[in-house]
PDB file of C-alpha atoms in Angstrom:
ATOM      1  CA  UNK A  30      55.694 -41.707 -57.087  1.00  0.00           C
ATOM      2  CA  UNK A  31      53.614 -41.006 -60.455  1.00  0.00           C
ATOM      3  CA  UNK A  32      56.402 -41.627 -62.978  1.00  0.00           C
ATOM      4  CA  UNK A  33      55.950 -37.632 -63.733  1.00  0.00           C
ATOM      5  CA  UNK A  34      59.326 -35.910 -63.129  1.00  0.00           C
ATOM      6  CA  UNK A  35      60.076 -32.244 -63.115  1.00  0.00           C
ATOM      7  CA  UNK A  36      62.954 -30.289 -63.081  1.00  0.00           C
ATOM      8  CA  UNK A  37      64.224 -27.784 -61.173  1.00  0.00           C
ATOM      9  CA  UNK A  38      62.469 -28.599 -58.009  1.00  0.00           C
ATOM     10  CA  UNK A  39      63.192 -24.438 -56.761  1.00  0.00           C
ATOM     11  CA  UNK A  40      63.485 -21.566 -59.012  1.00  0.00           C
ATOM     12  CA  UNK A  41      64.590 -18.208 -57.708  1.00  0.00           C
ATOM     13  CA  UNK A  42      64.984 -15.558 -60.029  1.00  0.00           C
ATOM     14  CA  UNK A  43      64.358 -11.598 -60.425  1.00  0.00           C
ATOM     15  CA  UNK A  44      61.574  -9.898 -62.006  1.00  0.00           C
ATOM     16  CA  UNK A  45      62.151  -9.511 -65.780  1.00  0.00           C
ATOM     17  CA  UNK A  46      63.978 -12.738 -66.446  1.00  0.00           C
ATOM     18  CA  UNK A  47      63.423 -16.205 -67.920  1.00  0.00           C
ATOM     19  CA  UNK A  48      63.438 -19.607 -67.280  1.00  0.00           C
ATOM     20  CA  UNK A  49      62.688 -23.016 -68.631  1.00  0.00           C
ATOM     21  CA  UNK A  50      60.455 -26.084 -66.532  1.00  0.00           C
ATOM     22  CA  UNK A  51      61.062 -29.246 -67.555  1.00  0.00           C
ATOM     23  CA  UNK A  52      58.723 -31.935 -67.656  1.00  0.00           C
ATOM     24  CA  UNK A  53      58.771 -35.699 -68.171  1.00  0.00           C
ATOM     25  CA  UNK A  54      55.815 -37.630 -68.645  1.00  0.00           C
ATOM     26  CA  UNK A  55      55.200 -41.265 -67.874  1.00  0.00           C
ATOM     27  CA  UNK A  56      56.806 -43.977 -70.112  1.00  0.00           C
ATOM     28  CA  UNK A  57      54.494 -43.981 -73.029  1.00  0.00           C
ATOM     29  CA  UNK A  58      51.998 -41.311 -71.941  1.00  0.00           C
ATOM     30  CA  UNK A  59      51.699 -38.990 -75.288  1.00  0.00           C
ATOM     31  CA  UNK A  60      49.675 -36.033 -73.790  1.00  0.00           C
ATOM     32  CA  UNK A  61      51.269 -33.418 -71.287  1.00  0.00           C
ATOM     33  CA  UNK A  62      49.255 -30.707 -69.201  1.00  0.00           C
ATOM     34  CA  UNK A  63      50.667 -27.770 -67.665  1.00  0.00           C
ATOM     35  CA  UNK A  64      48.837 -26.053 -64.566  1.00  0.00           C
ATOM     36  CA  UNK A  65      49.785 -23.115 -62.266  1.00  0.00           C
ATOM     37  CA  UNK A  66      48.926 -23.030 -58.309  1.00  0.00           C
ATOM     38  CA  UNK A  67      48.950 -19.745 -56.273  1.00  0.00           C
ATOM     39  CA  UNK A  68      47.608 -18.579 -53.561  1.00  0.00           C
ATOM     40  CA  UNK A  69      45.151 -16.009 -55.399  1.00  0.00           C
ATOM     41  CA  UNK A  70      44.045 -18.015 -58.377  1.00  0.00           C
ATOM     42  CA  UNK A  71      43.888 -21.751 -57.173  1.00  0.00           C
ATOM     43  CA  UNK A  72      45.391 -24.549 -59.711  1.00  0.00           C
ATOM     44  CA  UNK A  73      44.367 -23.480 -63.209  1.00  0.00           C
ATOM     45  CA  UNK A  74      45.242 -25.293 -66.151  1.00  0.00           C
ATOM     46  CA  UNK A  75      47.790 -23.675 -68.797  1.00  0.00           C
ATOM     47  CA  UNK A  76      48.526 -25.698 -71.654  1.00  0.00           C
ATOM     48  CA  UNK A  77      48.000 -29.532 -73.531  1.00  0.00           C
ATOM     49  CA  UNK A  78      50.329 -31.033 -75.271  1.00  0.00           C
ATOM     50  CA  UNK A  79      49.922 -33.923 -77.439  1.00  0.00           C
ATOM     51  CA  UNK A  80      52.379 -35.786 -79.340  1.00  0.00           C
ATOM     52  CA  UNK A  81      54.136 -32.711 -79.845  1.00  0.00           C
ATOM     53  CA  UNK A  82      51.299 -30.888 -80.860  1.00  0.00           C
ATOM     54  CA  UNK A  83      49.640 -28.022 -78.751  1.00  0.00           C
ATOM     55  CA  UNK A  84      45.793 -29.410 -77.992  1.00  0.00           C
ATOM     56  CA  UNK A  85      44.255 -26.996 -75.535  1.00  0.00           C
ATOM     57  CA  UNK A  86      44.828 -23.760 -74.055  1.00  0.00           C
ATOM     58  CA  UNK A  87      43.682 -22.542 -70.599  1.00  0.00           C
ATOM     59  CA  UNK A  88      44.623 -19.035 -69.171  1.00  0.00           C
ATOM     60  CA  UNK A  89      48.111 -18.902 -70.235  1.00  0.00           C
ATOM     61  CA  UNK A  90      49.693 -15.809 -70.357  1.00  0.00           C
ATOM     62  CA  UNK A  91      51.403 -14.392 -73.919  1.00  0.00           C
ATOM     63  CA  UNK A  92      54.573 -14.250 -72.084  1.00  0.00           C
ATOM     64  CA  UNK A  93      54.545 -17.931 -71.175  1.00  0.00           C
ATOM     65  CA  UNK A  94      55.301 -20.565 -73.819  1.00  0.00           C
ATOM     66  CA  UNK A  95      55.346 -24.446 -73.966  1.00  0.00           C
ATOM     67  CA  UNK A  96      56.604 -26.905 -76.789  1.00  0.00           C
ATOM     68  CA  UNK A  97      56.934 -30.782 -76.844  1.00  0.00           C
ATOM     69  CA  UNK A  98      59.850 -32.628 -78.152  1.00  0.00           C
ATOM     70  CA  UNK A  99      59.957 -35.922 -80.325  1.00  0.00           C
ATOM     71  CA  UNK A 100      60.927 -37.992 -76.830  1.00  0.00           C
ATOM     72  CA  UNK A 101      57.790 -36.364 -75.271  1.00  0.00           C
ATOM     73  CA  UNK A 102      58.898 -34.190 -72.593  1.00  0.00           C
ATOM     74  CA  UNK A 103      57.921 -30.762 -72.217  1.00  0.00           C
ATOM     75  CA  UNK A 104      58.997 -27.208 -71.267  1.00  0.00           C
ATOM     76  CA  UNK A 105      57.490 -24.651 -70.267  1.00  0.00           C
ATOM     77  CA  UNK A 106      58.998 -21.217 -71.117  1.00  0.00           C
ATOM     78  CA  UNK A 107      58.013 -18.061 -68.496  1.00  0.00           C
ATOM     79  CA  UNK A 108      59.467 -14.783 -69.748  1.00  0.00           C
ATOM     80  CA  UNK A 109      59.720 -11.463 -68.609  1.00  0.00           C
ATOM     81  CA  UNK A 110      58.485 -12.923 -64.904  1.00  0.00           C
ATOM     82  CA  UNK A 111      56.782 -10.571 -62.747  1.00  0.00           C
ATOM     83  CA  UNK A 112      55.611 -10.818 -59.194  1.00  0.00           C
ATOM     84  CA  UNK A 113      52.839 -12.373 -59.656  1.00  0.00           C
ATOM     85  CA  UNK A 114      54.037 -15.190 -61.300  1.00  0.00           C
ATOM     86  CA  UNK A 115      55.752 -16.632 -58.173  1.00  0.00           C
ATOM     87  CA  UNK A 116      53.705 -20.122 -58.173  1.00  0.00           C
ATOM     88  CA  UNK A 117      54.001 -23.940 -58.043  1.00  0.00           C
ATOM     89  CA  UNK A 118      54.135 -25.106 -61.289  1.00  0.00           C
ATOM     90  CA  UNK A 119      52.889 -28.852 -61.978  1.00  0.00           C
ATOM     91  CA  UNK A 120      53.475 -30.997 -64.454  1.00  0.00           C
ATOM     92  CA  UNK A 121      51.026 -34.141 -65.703  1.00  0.00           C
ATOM     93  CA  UNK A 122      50.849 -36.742 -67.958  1.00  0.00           C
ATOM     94  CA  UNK A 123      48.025 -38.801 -69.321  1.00  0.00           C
ATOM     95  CA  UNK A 124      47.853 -41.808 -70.893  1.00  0.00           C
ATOM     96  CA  UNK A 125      45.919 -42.601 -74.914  1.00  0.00           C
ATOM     97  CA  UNK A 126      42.812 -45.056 -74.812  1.00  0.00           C
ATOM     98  CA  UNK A 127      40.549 -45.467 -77.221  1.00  0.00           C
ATOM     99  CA  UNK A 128      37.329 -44.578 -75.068  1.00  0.00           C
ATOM    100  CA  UNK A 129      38.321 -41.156 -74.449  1.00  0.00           C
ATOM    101  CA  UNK A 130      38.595 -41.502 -70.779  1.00  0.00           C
ATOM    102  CA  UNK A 131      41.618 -39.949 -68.909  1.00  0.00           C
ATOM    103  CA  UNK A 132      43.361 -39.460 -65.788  1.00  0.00           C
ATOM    104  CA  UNK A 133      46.261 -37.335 -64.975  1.00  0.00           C
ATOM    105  CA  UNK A 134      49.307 -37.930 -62.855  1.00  0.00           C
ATOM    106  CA  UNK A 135      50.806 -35.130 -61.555  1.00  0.00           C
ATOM    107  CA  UNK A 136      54.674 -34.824 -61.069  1.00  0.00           C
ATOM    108  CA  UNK A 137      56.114 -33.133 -57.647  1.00  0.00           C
ATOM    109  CA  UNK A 138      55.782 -29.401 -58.965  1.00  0.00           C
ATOM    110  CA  UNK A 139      58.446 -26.977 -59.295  1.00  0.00           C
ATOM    111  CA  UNK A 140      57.961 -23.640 -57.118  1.00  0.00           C
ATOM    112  CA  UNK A 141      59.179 -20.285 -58.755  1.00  0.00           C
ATOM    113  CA  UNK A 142      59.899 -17.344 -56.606  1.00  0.00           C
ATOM    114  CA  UNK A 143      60.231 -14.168 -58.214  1.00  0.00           C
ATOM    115  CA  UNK A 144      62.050 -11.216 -56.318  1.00  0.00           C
TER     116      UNK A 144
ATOM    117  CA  UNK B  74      31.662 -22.417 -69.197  1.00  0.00           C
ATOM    118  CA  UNK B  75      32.953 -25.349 -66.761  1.00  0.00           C
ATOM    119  CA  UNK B  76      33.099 -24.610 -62.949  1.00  0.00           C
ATOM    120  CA  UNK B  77      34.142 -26.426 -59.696  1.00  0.00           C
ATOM    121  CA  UNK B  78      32.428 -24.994 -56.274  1.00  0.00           C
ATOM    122  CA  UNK B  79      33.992 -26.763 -53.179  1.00  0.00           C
ATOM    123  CA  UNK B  80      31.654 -24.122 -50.954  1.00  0.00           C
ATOM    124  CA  UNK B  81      33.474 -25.245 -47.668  1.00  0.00           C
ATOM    125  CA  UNK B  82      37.445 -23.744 -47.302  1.00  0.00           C
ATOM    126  CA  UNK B  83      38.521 -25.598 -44.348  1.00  0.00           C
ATOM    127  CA  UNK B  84      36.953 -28.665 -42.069  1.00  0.00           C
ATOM    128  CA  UNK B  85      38.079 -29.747 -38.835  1.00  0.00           C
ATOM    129  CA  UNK B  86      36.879 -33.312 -37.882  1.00  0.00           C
ATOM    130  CA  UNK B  87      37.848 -35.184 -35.084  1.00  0.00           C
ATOM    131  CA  UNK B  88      39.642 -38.500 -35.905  1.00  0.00           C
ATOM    132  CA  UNK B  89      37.555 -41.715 -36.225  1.00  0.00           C
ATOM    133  CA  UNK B  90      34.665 -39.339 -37.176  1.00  0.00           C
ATOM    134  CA  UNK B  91      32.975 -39.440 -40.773  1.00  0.00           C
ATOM    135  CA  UNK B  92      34.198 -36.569 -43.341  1.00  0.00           C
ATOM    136  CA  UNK B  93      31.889 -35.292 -46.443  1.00  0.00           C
ATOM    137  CA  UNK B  94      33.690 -33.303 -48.486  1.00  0.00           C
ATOM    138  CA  UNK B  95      31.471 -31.056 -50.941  1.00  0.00           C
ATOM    139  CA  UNK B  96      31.646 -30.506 -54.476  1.00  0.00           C
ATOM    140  CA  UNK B  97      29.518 -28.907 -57.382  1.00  0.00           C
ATOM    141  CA  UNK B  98      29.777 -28.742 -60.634  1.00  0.00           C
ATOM    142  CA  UNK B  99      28.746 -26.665 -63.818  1.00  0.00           C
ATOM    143  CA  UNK B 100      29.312 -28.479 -67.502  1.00  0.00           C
ATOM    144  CA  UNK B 101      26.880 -29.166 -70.103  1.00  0.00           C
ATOM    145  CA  UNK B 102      27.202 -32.927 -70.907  1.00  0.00           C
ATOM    146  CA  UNK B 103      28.300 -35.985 -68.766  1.00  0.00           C
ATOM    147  CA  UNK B 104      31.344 -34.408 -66.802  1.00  0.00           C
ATOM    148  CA  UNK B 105      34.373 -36.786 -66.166  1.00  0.00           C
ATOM    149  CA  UNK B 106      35.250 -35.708 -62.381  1.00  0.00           C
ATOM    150  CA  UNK B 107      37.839 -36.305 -60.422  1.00  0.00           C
ATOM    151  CA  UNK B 108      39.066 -36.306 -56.381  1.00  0.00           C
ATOM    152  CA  UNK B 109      42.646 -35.185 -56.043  1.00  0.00           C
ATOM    153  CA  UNK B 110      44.930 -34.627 -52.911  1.00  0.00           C
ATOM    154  CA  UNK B 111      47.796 -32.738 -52.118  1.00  0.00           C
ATOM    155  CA  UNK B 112      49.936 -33.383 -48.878  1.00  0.00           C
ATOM    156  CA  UNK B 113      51.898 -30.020 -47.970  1.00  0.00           C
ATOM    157  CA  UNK B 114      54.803 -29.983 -50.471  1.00  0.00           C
ATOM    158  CA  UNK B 115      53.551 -32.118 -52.270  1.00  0.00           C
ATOM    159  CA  UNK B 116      52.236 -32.857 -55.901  1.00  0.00           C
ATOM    160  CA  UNK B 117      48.846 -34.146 -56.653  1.00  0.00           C
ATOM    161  CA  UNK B 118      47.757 -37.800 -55.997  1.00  0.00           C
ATOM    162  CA  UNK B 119      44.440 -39.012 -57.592  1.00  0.00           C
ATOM    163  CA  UNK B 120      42.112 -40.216 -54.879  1.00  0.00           C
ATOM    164  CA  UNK B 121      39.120 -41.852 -57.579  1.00  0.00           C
ATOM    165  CA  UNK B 122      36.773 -40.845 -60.213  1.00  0.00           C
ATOM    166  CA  UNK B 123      34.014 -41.008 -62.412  1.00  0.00           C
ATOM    167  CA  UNK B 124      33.278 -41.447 -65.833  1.00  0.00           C
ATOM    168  CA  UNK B 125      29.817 -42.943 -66.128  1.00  0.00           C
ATOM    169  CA  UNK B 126      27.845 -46.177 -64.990  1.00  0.00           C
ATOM    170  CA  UNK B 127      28.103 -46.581 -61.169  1.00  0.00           C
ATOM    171  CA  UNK B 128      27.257 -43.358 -59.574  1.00  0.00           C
ATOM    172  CA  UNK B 129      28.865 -44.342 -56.143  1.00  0.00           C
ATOM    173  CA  UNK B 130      32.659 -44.866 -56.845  1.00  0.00           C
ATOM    174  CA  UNK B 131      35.503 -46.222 -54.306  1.00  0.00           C
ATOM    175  CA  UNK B 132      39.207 -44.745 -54.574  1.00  0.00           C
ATOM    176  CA  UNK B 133      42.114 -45.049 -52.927  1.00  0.00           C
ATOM    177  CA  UNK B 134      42.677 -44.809 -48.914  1.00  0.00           C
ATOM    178  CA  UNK B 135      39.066 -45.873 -47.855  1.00  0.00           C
ATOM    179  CA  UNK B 136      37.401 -42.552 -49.592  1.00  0.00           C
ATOM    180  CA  UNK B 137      34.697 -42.659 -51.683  1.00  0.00           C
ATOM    181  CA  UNK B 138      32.446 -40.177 -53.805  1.00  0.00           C
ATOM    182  CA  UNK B 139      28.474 -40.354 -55.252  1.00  0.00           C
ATOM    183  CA  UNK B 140      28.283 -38.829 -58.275  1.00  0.00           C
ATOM    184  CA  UNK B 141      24.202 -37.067 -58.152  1.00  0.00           C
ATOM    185  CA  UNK B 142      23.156 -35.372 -61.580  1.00  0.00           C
ATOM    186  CA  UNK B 143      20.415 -33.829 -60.044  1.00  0.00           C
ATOM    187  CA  UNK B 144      22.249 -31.691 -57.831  1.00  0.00           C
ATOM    188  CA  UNK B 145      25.164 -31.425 -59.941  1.00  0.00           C
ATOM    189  CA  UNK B 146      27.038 -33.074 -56.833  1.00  0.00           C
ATOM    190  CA  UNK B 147      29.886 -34.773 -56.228  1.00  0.00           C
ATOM    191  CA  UNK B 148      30.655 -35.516 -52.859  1.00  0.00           C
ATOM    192  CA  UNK B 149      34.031 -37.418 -51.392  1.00  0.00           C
ATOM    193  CA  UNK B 150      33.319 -39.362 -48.335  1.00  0.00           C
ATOM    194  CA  UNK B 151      35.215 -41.478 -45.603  1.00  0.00           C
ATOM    195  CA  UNK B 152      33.374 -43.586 -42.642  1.00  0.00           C
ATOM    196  CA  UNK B 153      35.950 -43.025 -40.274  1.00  0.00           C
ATOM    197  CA  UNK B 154      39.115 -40.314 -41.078  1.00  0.00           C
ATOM    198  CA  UNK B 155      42.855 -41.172 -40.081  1.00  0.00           C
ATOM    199  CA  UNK B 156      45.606 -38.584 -38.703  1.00  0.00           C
ATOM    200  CA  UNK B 157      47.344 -38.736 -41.918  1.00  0.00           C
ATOM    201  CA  UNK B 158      44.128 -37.659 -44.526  1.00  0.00           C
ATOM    202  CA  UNK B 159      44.883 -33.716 -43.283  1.00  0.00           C
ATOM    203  CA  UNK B 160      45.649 -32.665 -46.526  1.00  0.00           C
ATOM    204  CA  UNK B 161      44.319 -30.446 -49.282  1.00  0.00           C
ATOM    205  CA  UNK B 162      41.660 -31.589 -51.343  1.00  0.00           C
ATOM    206  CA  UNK B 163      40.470 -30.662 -55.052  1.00  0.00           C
ATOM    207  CA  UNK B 164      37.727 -31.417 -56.983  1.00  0.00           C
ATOM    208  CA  UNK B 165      37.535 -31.338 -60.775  1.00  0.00           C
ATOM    209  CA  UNK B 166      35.810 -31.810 -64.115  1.00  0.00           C
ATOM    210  CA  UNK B 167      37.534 -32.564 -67.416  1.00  0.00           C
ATOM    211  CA  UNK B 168      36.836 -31.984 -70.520  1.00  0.00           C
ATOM    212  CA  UNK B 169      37.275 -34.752 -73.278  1.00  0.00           C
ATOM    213  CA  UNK B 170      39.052 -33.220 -76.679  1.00  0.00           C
ATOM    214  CA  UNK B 171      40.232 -36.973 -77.594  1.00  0.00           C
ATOM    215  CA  UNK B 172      43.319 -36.502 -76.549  1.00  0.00           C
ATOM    216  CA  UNK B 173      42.797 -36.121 -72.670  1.00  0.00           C
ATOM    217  CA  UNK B 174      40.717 -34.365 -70.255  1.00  0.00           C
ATOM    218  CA  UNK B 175      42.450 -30.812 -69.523  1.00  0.00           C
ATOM    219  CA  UNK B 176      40.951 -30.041 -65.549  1.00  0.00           C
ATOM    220  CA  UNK B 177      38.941 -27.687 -63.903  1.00  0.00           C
ATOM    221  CA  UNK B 178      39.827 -27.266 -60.535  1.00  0.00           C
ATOM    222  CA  UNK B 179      37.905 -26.102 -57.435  1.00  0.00           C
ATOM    223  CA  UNK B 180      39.694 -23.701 -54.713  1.00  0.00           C
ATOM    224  CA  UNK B 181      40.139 -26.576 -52.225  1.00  0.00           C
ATOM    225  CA  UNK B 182      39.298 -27.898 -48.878  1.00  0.00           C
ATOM    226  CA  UNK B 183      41.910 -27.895 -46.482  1.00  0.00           C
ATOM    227  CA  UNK B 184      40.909 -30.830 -43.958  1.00  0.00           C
ATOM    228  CA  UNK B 185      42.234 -30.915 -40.251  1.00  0.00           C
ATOM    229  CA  UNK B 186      41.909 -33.588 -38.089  1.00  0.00           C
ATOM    230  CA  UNK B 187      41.914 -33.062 -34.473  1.00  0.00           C
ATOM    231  CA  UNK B 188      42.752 -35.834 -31.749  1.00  0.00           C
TER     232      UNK B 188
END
């Protein structure tokens, strides 16, 4: 067990919809990293969150959104889901030291299916 | 730009044998790289990695990885593999924007071990 949690575990919805991942980091870990894994692309890296502040960008999509709140967790926003954005979604945290050294821990993943 | 070749897709090695696992890497400065593996259904569990100094590291589960600038190499090894390493395996380089290390990942090795 990391200490990463995510919420929902499944996601089923139709093509044209919305929906809302939820992350939580690890107790005290102020930077959160989104990354998608499919079949066709491989695990990419989406989005960095810092302290509630968005720090990097990888190839998200306009449609997709993330934000960090005060207690640090994170959501990530999909909208207007097509097809191809059936994935597992993962979640990871990493912790602040001073020599600019990280490692991530990766929560369980959430897998979205999009009919 | 940053980029993670695992050349081989899938390995089948008998159990007891010795696995090398392959990995190359593009990035201008010292990369911070990483050994990740994911169990079917399952999220990602850091195996070990390297930031500078020793270029032969040890992780977790008996594997290990030798970092070689000159080749731009990073290869995971284990001496003698179990049942229970079949898994997926990723390799990936970070880069450091002082608040974490958003990854590069390769495609993956999918390792089977035959009795």
């Amino acid at each position: 067990d990391s200490g990463v949690t995510q919420t929902p575990k499944h996601l089923i919805t139709a093509t044209g919809q919305r929906v809302t991942l939820r992350c939580s980091p690890r107790s005290g870990d102020l930077s959160v990293y989104w990354y998608q894994q499919s079949l066709d692309q491989g695990l990419q890296f989406l989005i960095q969150y810092y302290n509630g502040e968005e720090r990097a960008k990888g190839n998200i999509l306009e449609r997709f959104s993330a934000q960090q709140f005060p207690d640090l967790h994170s959501e990530l926003n999909l909208s207007s889901l097509e097809l191809g954005d059936s994935a597992l979604y993962f979640c990871a945290s990493s912790p602040l030291r001073t020599s600019g050294r990280y490692e991530q821990y990766f929560g369980p993943g959430t897998r979205l299916t999009v009919t | 730009a940053q980029s993670v070749t695992q050349p081989d897709i899938h390995i089948t090695v008998s159990e007891g044998a010795s696995l090398e696992l392959r990995c190359n890497y593009s990035y201008g400065a010292t990369p911070y790289l990483f050994w990740y593996v994911q169990s079917p259904g399952q999220g990602l569990q850091l195996l070990l990695k390297y930031f500078s100094g020793d270029t032969l590291v040890q992780g977790i589960k008996g594997f290990e990885a030798e970092f070689k600038r000159s080749q731009s190499s990073f290869n995971l090894r284990k001496p003698s593999v179990h049942w229970s390493d079949a898994a997926e395996y990723f390799c990936a380089v970070g880069e450091d924007n002082q608040a974490g290390t958003a990854l590069i990942f390769g495609k993956g090795t999918t390792l089977s071990v035959s009795s």
